[in-house]
């Protein structure tokens, strides 16, 4: 494994504002840069009061301006919501402002409900144009082509690295076919992780962008001084996820030992969805993380976790960075 990175949804905690969440994201990114995280990615979600990263490219610029060396990108942009040219222009501009630091992860889901998807003003078509849209984005970001009538300025020649994101075999197959790096959303949808990675690696075709398969897996993390403290802190994310799954999205609630509001069936579903995680003390997180790496052998990992208290969240990612640094150095030594 080469790198460990961080995915942030800019959670808006109960009692806080979106402005505070965005300030916290910049602070976390500065710390993450110092702790050795390789990438800091942000995700596109809409109509969710607990997430402040809806205007993802804008927030990427905010984070990149607050840092100096860490790569900053989208994990991801939900391409069905956007015209490919607009995304190429946005990320071409980001790459021009922050050369060598911008990543573009592309997803196929709308990242919201269908009513909100319609409000995004994209044509709702039953046909799947995602593969063609990805190729169009790649063309806009690639080298100048003399007879291309439509070009992205800025964008052309920036060669922003493009990733395919997914939680099923579809994204794995597309990433392999196009010869692009692949990131699997195992931090909230782990069911197809093993099959998707195997499919991607077995069917990968070398390309001008990548000569060998490069797979990243998402892993949830919640670390604290003790297992009990970490489990309590994680209750905020469990409760928020359960409310989202039952049609009641809201801001990130404070931690609680009482999760009785969540029906047993919903709790089982949430438990499975968030099962690709490392939760506990430094020793526990190291043991759980090492087991996940041994099972799936990713080229990179993308860590994520929502904690109500900003200081506790900083501590969690600090502990995780120490764990990951040790695992990376151990793997390199082996």
Tab-separated table of C-alpha atoms in Angstrom:
chain	number	residue	atom	x	y	z
A	1	UNK	CA	0.000	0.000	0.000
A	2	UNK	CA	1.326	3.410	-0.978
A	3	UNK	CA	-0.781	6.133	0.614
A	4	UNK	CA	-3.544	6.905	3.056
A	5	UNK	CA	-5.939	9.768	2.434
A	6	UNK	CA	-8.984	11.482	3.943
A	7	UNK	CA	-12.558	11.893	2.685
A	8	UNK	CA	-14.576	14.745	4.186
A	9	UNK	CA	-18.278	15.475	3.729
A	10	UNK	CA	-17.972	18.725	5.716
A	11	UNK	CA	-20.452	17.543	8.359
A	12	UNK	CA	-22.603	20.234	9.921
A	13	UNK	CA	-23.078	19.307	13.565
A	14	UNK	CA	-26.171	20.150	15.570
A	15	UNK	CA	-25.615	23.569	17.117
A	16	UNK	CA	-23.299	24.617	14.278
A	17	UNK	CA	-23.652	26.391	10.933
A	18	UNK	CA	-22.404	25.548	7.456
A	19	UNK	CA	-19.830	28.334	7.840
A	20	UNK	CA	-18.450	26.615	10.936
A	21	UNK	CA	-18.354	23.273	9.108
A	22	UNK	CA	-16.370	24.762	6.235
A	23	UNK	CA	-13.948	26.423	8.669
A	24	UNK	CA	-13.535	23.085	10.453
A	25	UNK	CA	-12.826	21.392	7.109
A	26	UNK	CA	-10.002	23.812	6.349
A	27	UNK	CA	-8.572	23.297	9.824
A	28	UNK	CA	-8.763	19.508	9.462
A	29	UNK	CA	-7.104	19.704	6.042
A	30	UNK	CA	-4.192	21.718	7.420
A	31	UNK	CA	-3.707	19.156	10.160
A	32	UNK	CA	-4.072	16.263	7.718
A	33	UNK	CA	-1.341	17.733	5.536
A	34	UNK	CA	1.010	17.805	8.521
A	35	UNK	CA	0.035	14.266	9.556
A	36	UNK	CA	1.024	12.766	6.203
A	37	UNK	CA	-2.328	12.257	4.504
A	38	UNK	CA	-1.800	12.138	0.745
A	39	UNK	CA	-5.196	13.366	-0.511
A	40	UNK	CA	-8.089	15.322	0.942
A	41	UNK	CA	-11.264	14.577	-0.990
A	42	UNK	CA	-14.734	16.075	-0.709
A	43	UNK	CA	-18.040	14.540	-1.762
A	44	UNK	CA	-21.037	15.949	-3.609
A	45	UNK	CA	-24.375	15.569	-1.822
A	46	UNK	CA	-27.448	17.763	-2.196
A	47	UNK	CA	-30.474	18.668	-0.078
A	48	UNK	CA	-28.815	17.390	3.097
A	49	UNK	CA	-28.694	19.878	5.997
A	50	UNK	CA	-25.871	17.943	7.650
A	51	UNK	CA	-23.432	18.175	4.713
A	52	UNK	CA	-21.798	21.419	3.551
A	53	UNK	CA	-19.905	20.151	0.481
A	54	UNK	CA	-22.710	20.380	-2.098
A	55	UNK	CA	-20.793	22.934	-4.218
A	56	UNK	CA	-17.886	20.530	-4.282
A	57	UNK	CA	-15.537	22.328	-6.667
A	58	UNK	CA	-15.930	25.546	-4.655
A	59	UNK	CA	-15.073	23.754	-1.412
A	60	UNK	CA	-12.083	22.088	-3.094
A	61	UNK	CA	-10.767	25.563	-3.905
A	62	UNK	CA	-11.364	26.587	-0.275
A	63	UNK	CA	-9.368	23.600	1.005
A	64	UNK	CA	-6.584	23.889	-1.557
A	65	UNK	CA	-6.122	27.565	-0.675
A	66	UNK	CA	-5.860	26.668	3.014
A	67	UNK	CA	-3.127	24.063	2.420
A	68	UNK	CA	0.173	23.863	0.560
A	69	UNK	CA	1.094	20.353	-0.560
A	70	UNK	CA	-1.706	17.854	0.033
A	71	UNK	CA	-3.661	16.754	-3.048
A	72	UNK	CA	-7.256	17.982	-2.974
A	73	UNK	CA	-10.081	16.563	-5.019
A	74	UNK	CA	-13.561	15.195	-5.445
A	75	UNK	CA	-14.634	11.882	-4.064
A	76	UNK	CA	-16.633	12.525	-5.991
A	77	UNK	CA	-18.417	14.659	-8.494
A	78	UNK	CA	-21.729	13.022	-9.437
A	79	UNK	CA	-21.406	13.409	-13.183
A	80	UNK	CA	-25.095	12.816	-14.090
A	81	UNK	CA	-25.817	16.135	-12.346
A	82	UNK	CA	-23.496	18.149	-14.592
A	83	UNK	CA	-22.505	18.886	-18.155
A	84	UNK	CA	-19.036	17.356	-18.750
A	85	UNK	CA	-17.708	20.633	-20.149
A	86	UNK	CA	-18.638	22.506	-16.966
A	87	UNK	CA	-16.806	19.961	-14.797
A	88	UNK	CA	-13.758	20.094	-17.064
A	89	UNK	CA	-13.716	23.893	-16.838
A	90	UNK	CA	-14.109	23.844	-13.051
A	91	UNK	CA	-11.354	21.321	-12.476
A	92	UNK	CA	-9.168	22.818	-15.187
A	93	UNK	CA	-9.440	26.107	-13.319
A	94	UNK	CA	-8.613	24.415	-10.004
A	95	UNK	CA	-5.598	22.713	-11.591
A	96	UNK	CA	-4.460	26.046	-13.001
A	97	UNK	CA	-4.728	27.686	-9.587
A	98	UNK	CA	-3.195	24.731	-7.714
A	99	UNK	CA	-0.996	22.877	-10.248
A	100	UNK	CA	-0.182	19.262	-9.511
A	101	UNK	CA	-2.587	19.043	-6.563
A	102	UNK	CA	-6.084	18.426	-7.959
A	103	UNK	CA	-7.897	15.078	-8.387
A	104	UNK	CA	-11.262	14.428	-10.036
A	105	UNK	CA	-13.258	11.421	-8.873
A	106	UNK	CA	-16.411	10.775	-10.904
A	107	UNK	CA	-19.492	8.930	-9.680
A	108	UNK	CA	-22.586	7.705	-11.481
A	109	UNK	CA	-25.219	8.188	-8.748
A	110	UNK	CA	-27.071	11.508	-8.398
A	111	UNK	CA	-25.995	11.911	-4.772
A	112	UNK	CA	-29.511	12.899	-3.752
A	113	UNK	CA	-33.193	12.119	-4.241
A	114	UNK	CA	-34.828	12.325	-7.665
A	115	UNK	CA	-36.749	15.527	-6.913
A	116	UNK	CA	-33.485	17.271	-6.064
A	117	UNK	CA	-31.819	15.749	-9.122
A	118	UNK	CA	-34.514	17.372	-11.257
A	119	UNK	CA	-33.932	20.658	-9.435
A	120	UNK	CA	-30.291	20.500	-10.528
A	121	UNK	CA	-31.672	21.175	-14.038
A	122	UNK	CA	-30.149	18.140	-15.723
A	123	UNK	CA	-32.156	16.322	-18.382
A	124	UNK	CA	-33.613	13.199	-16.771
A	125	UNK	CA	-33.071	10.405	-19.286
A	126	UNK	CA	-33.474	6.691	-18.733
A	127	UNK	CA	-30.398	5.991	-20.868
A	128	UNK	CA	-27.030	5.681	-19.154
A	129	UNK	CA	-24.629	8.244	-20.584
A	130	UNK	CA	-22.052	7.999	-17.789
A	131	UNK	CA	-19.345	6.205	-19.830
A	132	UNK	CA	-19.642	8.710	-22.670
A	133	UNK	CA	-19.622	11.614	-20.227
A	134	UNK	CA	-16.449	10.312	-18.568
A	135	UNK	CA	-14.718	10.011	-21.943
A	136	UNK	CA	-15.875	13.548	-22.788
A	137	UNK	CA	-14.353	14.905	-19.559
A	138	UNK	CA	-11.089	13.069	-20.288
A	139	UNK	CA	-11.008	14.640	-23.745
A	140	UNK	CA	-11.477	18.147	-22.405
A	141	UNK	CA	-8.661	17.711	-19.854
A	142	UNK	CA	-6.257	16.037	-22.282
A	143	UNK	CA	-3.894	17.436	-24.878
A	144	UNK	CA	-4.967	20.015	-27.422
A	145	UNK	CA	-6.699	18.501	-30.451
A	146	UNK	CA	-6.583	20.668	-33.570
A	147	UNK	CA	-10.027	19.867	-34.919
A	148	UNK	CA	-11.911	19.870	-31.584
A	149	UNK	CA	-14.631	22.491	-31.880
A	150	UNK	CA	-15.453	22.643	-28.152
A	151	UNK	CA	-12.624	22.964	-25.665
A	152	UNK	CA	-12.296	23.676	-21.961
A	153	UNK	CA	-10.455	26.863	-21.062
A	154	UNK	CA	-8.950	26.426	-18.527
A	155	UNK	CA	-8.864	22.637	-18.765
A	156	UNK	CA	-7.167	21.618	-21.992
A	157	UNK	CA	-3.734	20.192	-21.283
A	158	UNK	CA	-4.104	20.160	-17.498
A	159	UNK	CA	-4.328	16.349	-17.380
A	160	UNK	CA	-6.188	16.364	-14.064
A	161	UNK	CA	-6.117	12.753	-12.813
A	162	UNK	CA	-9.567	11.204	-13.206
A	163	UNK	CA	-10.797	8.391	-10.953
A	164	UNK	CA	-13.898	6.245	-11.303
A	165	UNK	CA	-15.857	5.850	-8.069
A	166	UNK	CA	-18.297	3.060	-7.425
A	167	UNK	CA	-20.008	0.659	-5.059
A	168	UNK	CA	-20.826	-2.117	-7.551
A	169	UNK	CA	-19.269	-4.035	-10.424
A	170	UNK	CA	-20.331	-1.358	-12.919
A	171	UNK	CA	-17.720	1.189	-11.866
A	172	UNK	CA	-15.047	-1.492	-11.584
A	173	UNK	CA	-15.710	-2.655	-15.138
A	174	UNK	CA	-15.711	0.885	-16.523
A	175	UNK	CA	-12.510	1.883	-14.712
A	176	UNK	CA	-10.800	-1.271	-15.967
A	177	UNK	CA	-12.010	-0.750	-19.540
A	178	UNK	CA	-10.850	2.882	-19.654
A	179	UNK	CA	-7.614	2.184	-17.772
A	180	UNK	CA	-8.351	4.588	-14.917
A	181	UNK	CA	-7.749	4.393	-11.159
A	182	UNK	CA	-10.708	3.072	-9.174
A	183	UNK	CA	-12.065	3.974	-5.742
A	184	UNK	CA	-14.639	1.742	-4.046
A	185	UNK	CA	-17.116	3.234	-1.555
A	186	UNK	CA	-16.707	0.457	0.994
A	187	UNK	CA	-17.027	2.959	3.854
A	188	UNK	CA	-20.808	2.925	3.355
A	189	UNK	CA	-21.516	0.129	0.834
A	190	UNK	CA	-19.083	-2.757	1.378
A	191	UNK	CA	-21.142	-5.644	-0.010
A	192	UNK	CA	-19.476	-5.858	-3.431
A	193	UNK	CA	-15.979	-4.781	-2.397
A	194	UNK	CA	-14.148	-8.082	-2.952
A	195	UNK	CA	-15.870	-8.832	-6.257
A	196	UNK	CA	-15.371	-5.290	-7.556
A	197	UNK	CA	-11.659	-5.232	-6.763
A	198	UNK	CA	-11.175	-8.659	-8.328
A	199	UNK	CA	-13.062	-7.611	-11.461
A	200	UNK	CA	-11.116	-4.371	-11.766
A	201	UNK	CA	-7.747	-6.038	-11.371
A	202	UNK	CA	-8.526	-8.968	-13.668
A	203	UNK	CA	-9.943	-6.918	-16.549
A	204	UNK	CA	-7.788	-3.770	-16.372
A	205	UNK	CA	-6.500	-2.475	-19.694
A	206	UNK	CA	-3.382	-0.261	-19.648
A	207	UNK	CA	-4.015	3.232	-20.981
A	208	UNK	CA	-2.333	6.579	-21.530
A	209	UNK	CA	-3.484	7.471	-18.024
A	210	UNK	CA	-2.391	4.380	-16.112
A	211	UNK	CA	-0.228	1.365	-16.938
A	212	UNK	CA	-1.435	-0.943	-14.158
A	213	UNK	CA	-4.526	-1.179	-11.934
A	214	UNK	CA	-4.640	1.162	-8.966
A	215	UNK	CA	-7.433	0.552	-6.455
A	216	UNK	CA	-8.463	2.545	-3.429
A	217	UNK	CA	-10.907	1.408	-0.743
A	218	UNK	CA	-12.862	3.593	1.641
A	219	UNK	CA	-12.615	2.775	5.351
A	220	UNK	CA	-14.519	4.412	8.177
A	221	UNK	CA	-12.473	5.347	11.217
A	222	UNK	CA	-13.295	6.555	14.696
A	223	UNK	CA	-10.339	6.507	17.066
A	224	UNK	CA	-9.993	7.704	20.640
A	225	UNK	CA	-8.002	6.960	23.770
A	226	UNK	CA	-10.197	3.962	24.648
A	227	UNK	CA	-12.533	1.606	22.845
A	228	UNK	CA	-15.486	2.857	24.879
A	229	UNK	CA	-14.827	6.497	24.061
A	230	UNK	CA	-14.509	5.715	20.345
A	231	UNK	CA	-17.754	3.736	20.322
A	232	UNK	CA	-19.562	6.625	22.006
A	233	UNK	CA	-18.177	9.170	19.538
A	234	UNK	CA	-19.228	6.958	16.641
A	235	UNK	CA	-22.835	6.952	17.825
A	236	UNK	CA	-23.266	10.345	16.147
A	237	UNK	CA	-22.562	8.890	12.712
A	238	UNK	CA	-24.639	5.784	13.368
A	239	UNK	CA	-27.635	7.883	14.380
A	240	UNK	CA	-27.216	10.300	11.450
A	241	UNK	CA	-26.922	7.414	8.990
A	242	UNK	CA	-29.984	5.690	10.413
A	243	UNK	CA	-32.022	8.889	10.172
A	244	UNK	CA	-30.902	9.355	6.563
A	245	UNK	CA	-31.888	5.787	5.682
A	246	UNK	CA	-35.330	6.302	7.215
A	247	UNK	CA	-35.956	9.550	5.322
A	248	UNK	CA	-35.092	11.952	8.131
A	249	UNK	CA	-31.788	13.594	7.177
A	250	UNK	CA	-30.521	16.257	9.519
A	251	UNK	CA	-27.441	17.733	11.103
A	252	UNK	CA	-24.908	15.482	12.826
A	253	UNK	CA	-26.281	14.748	16.302
A	254	UNK	CA	-24.173	14.733	19.466
A	255	UNK	CA	-22.951	11.346	20.715
A	256	UNK	CA	-25.324	9.319	22.827
A	257	UNK	CA	-25.356	5.973	24.566
A	258	UNK	CA	-29.091	5.697	23.838
A	259	UNK	CA	-29.792	4.593	20.266
A	260	UNK	CA	-33.228	3.222	21.091
A	261	UNK	CA	-34.896	5.502	18.519
A	262	UNK	CA	-33.361	3.360	15.757
A	263	UNK	CA	-35.447	0.254	14.997
A	264	UNK	CA	-33.582	-3.041	15.207
A	265	UNK	CA	-33.984	-3.668	11.484
A	266	UNK	CA	-32.545	-0.243	10.637
A	267	UNK	CA	-29.698	-0.748	13.116
A	268	UNK	CA	-28.777	-4.030	11.432
A	269	UNK	CA	-28.778	-2.314	8.035
A	270	UNK	CA	-26.619	0.536	9.312
A	271	UNK	CA	-24.261	-1.898	10.984
A	272	UNK	CA	-23.701	-3.709	7.712
A	273	UNK	CA	-23.319	-0.496	5.714
A	274	UNK	CA	-20.672	0.845	8.102
A	275	UNK	CA	-18.949	-2.476	8.739
A	276	UNK	CA	-15.816	-1.631	6.751
A	277	UNK	CA	-14.446	0.431	9.614
A	278	UNK	CA	-11.842	0.607	12.332
A	279	UNK	CA	-13.245	1.847	15.643
A	280	UNK	CA	-11.538	1.986	19.025
A	281	UNK	CA	-8.292	2.753	20.791
A	282	UNK	CA	-5.033	3.078	18.806
A	283	UNK	CA	-4.286	-0.610	19.351
A	284	UNK	CA	-7.769	-1.683	18.305
A	285	UNK	CA	-7.761	0.545	15.228
A	286	UNK	CA	-4.375	-0.805	14.210
A	287	UNK	CA	-5.558	-4.407	14.543
A	288	UNK	CA	-8.785	-3.810	12.615
A	289	UNK	CA	-7.071	-1.734	9.930
A	290	UNK	CA	-4.327	-4.315	9.422
A	291	UNK	CA	-6.961	-7.020	8.954
A	292	UNK	CA	-8.789	-4.974	6.290
A	293	UNK	CA	-5.560	-4.281	4.416
A	294	UNK	CA	-4.578	-7.942	4.536
A	295	UNK	CA	-7.973	-9.034	3.228
A	296	UNK	CA	-8.304	-6.582	0.320
A	297	UNK	CA	-4.748	-5.387	-0.424
A	298	UNK	CA	-5.667	-1.905	-1.687
A	299	UNK	CA	-3.096	0.329	-3.316
A	300	UNK	CA	-4.456	3.217	-1.232
A	301	UNK	CA	-7.014	3.735	1.491
A	302	UNK	CA	-9.390	6.654	1.944
A	303	UNK	CA	-10.324	7.181	5.584
A	304	UNK	CA	-13.486	8.957	6.628
A	305	UNK	CA	-15.484	9.532	9.775
A	306	UNK	CA	-17.948	12.052	11.169
A	307	UNK	CA	-17.604	13.072	14.814
A	308	UNK	CA	-19.709	15.792	16.432
A	309	UNK	CA	-16.911	17.524	18.332
A	310	UNK	CA	-14.222	19.025	16.084
A	311	UNK	CA	-11.391	18.501	18.586
A	312	UNK	CA	-12.351	14.840	18.963
A	313	UNK	CA	-12.451	14.474	15.175
A	314	UNK	CA	-8.970	15.939	14.901
A	315	UNK	CA	-7.744	13.479	17.515
A	316	UNK	CA	-9.353	10.583	15.671
A	317	UNK	CA	-7.633	11.381	12.382
A	318	UNK	CA	-4.354	12.062	14.206
A	319	UNK	CA	-4.464	8.598	15.773
A	320	UNK	CA	-5.437	7.095	12.415
A	321	UNK	CA	-2.491	8.777	10.708
A	322	UNK	CA	-0.061	7.285	13.220
A	323	UNK	CA	-1.586	3.854	12.696
A	324	UNK	CA	-1.481	4.156	8.912
A	325	UNK	CA	2.062	5.511	8.850
A	326	UNK	CA	3.186	2.443	10.780
A	327	UNK	CA	1.298	0.060	8.499
A	328	UNK	CA	2.643	1.730	5.347
A	329	UNK	CA	6.239	1.658	6.561
A	330	UNK	CA	5.826	-1.943	7.653
A	331	UNK	CA	4.473	-2.929	4.253
A	332	UNK	CA	7.296	-1.121	2.460
A	333	UNK	CA	9.897	-2.801	4.677
A	334	UNK	CA	8.399	-6.224	3.903
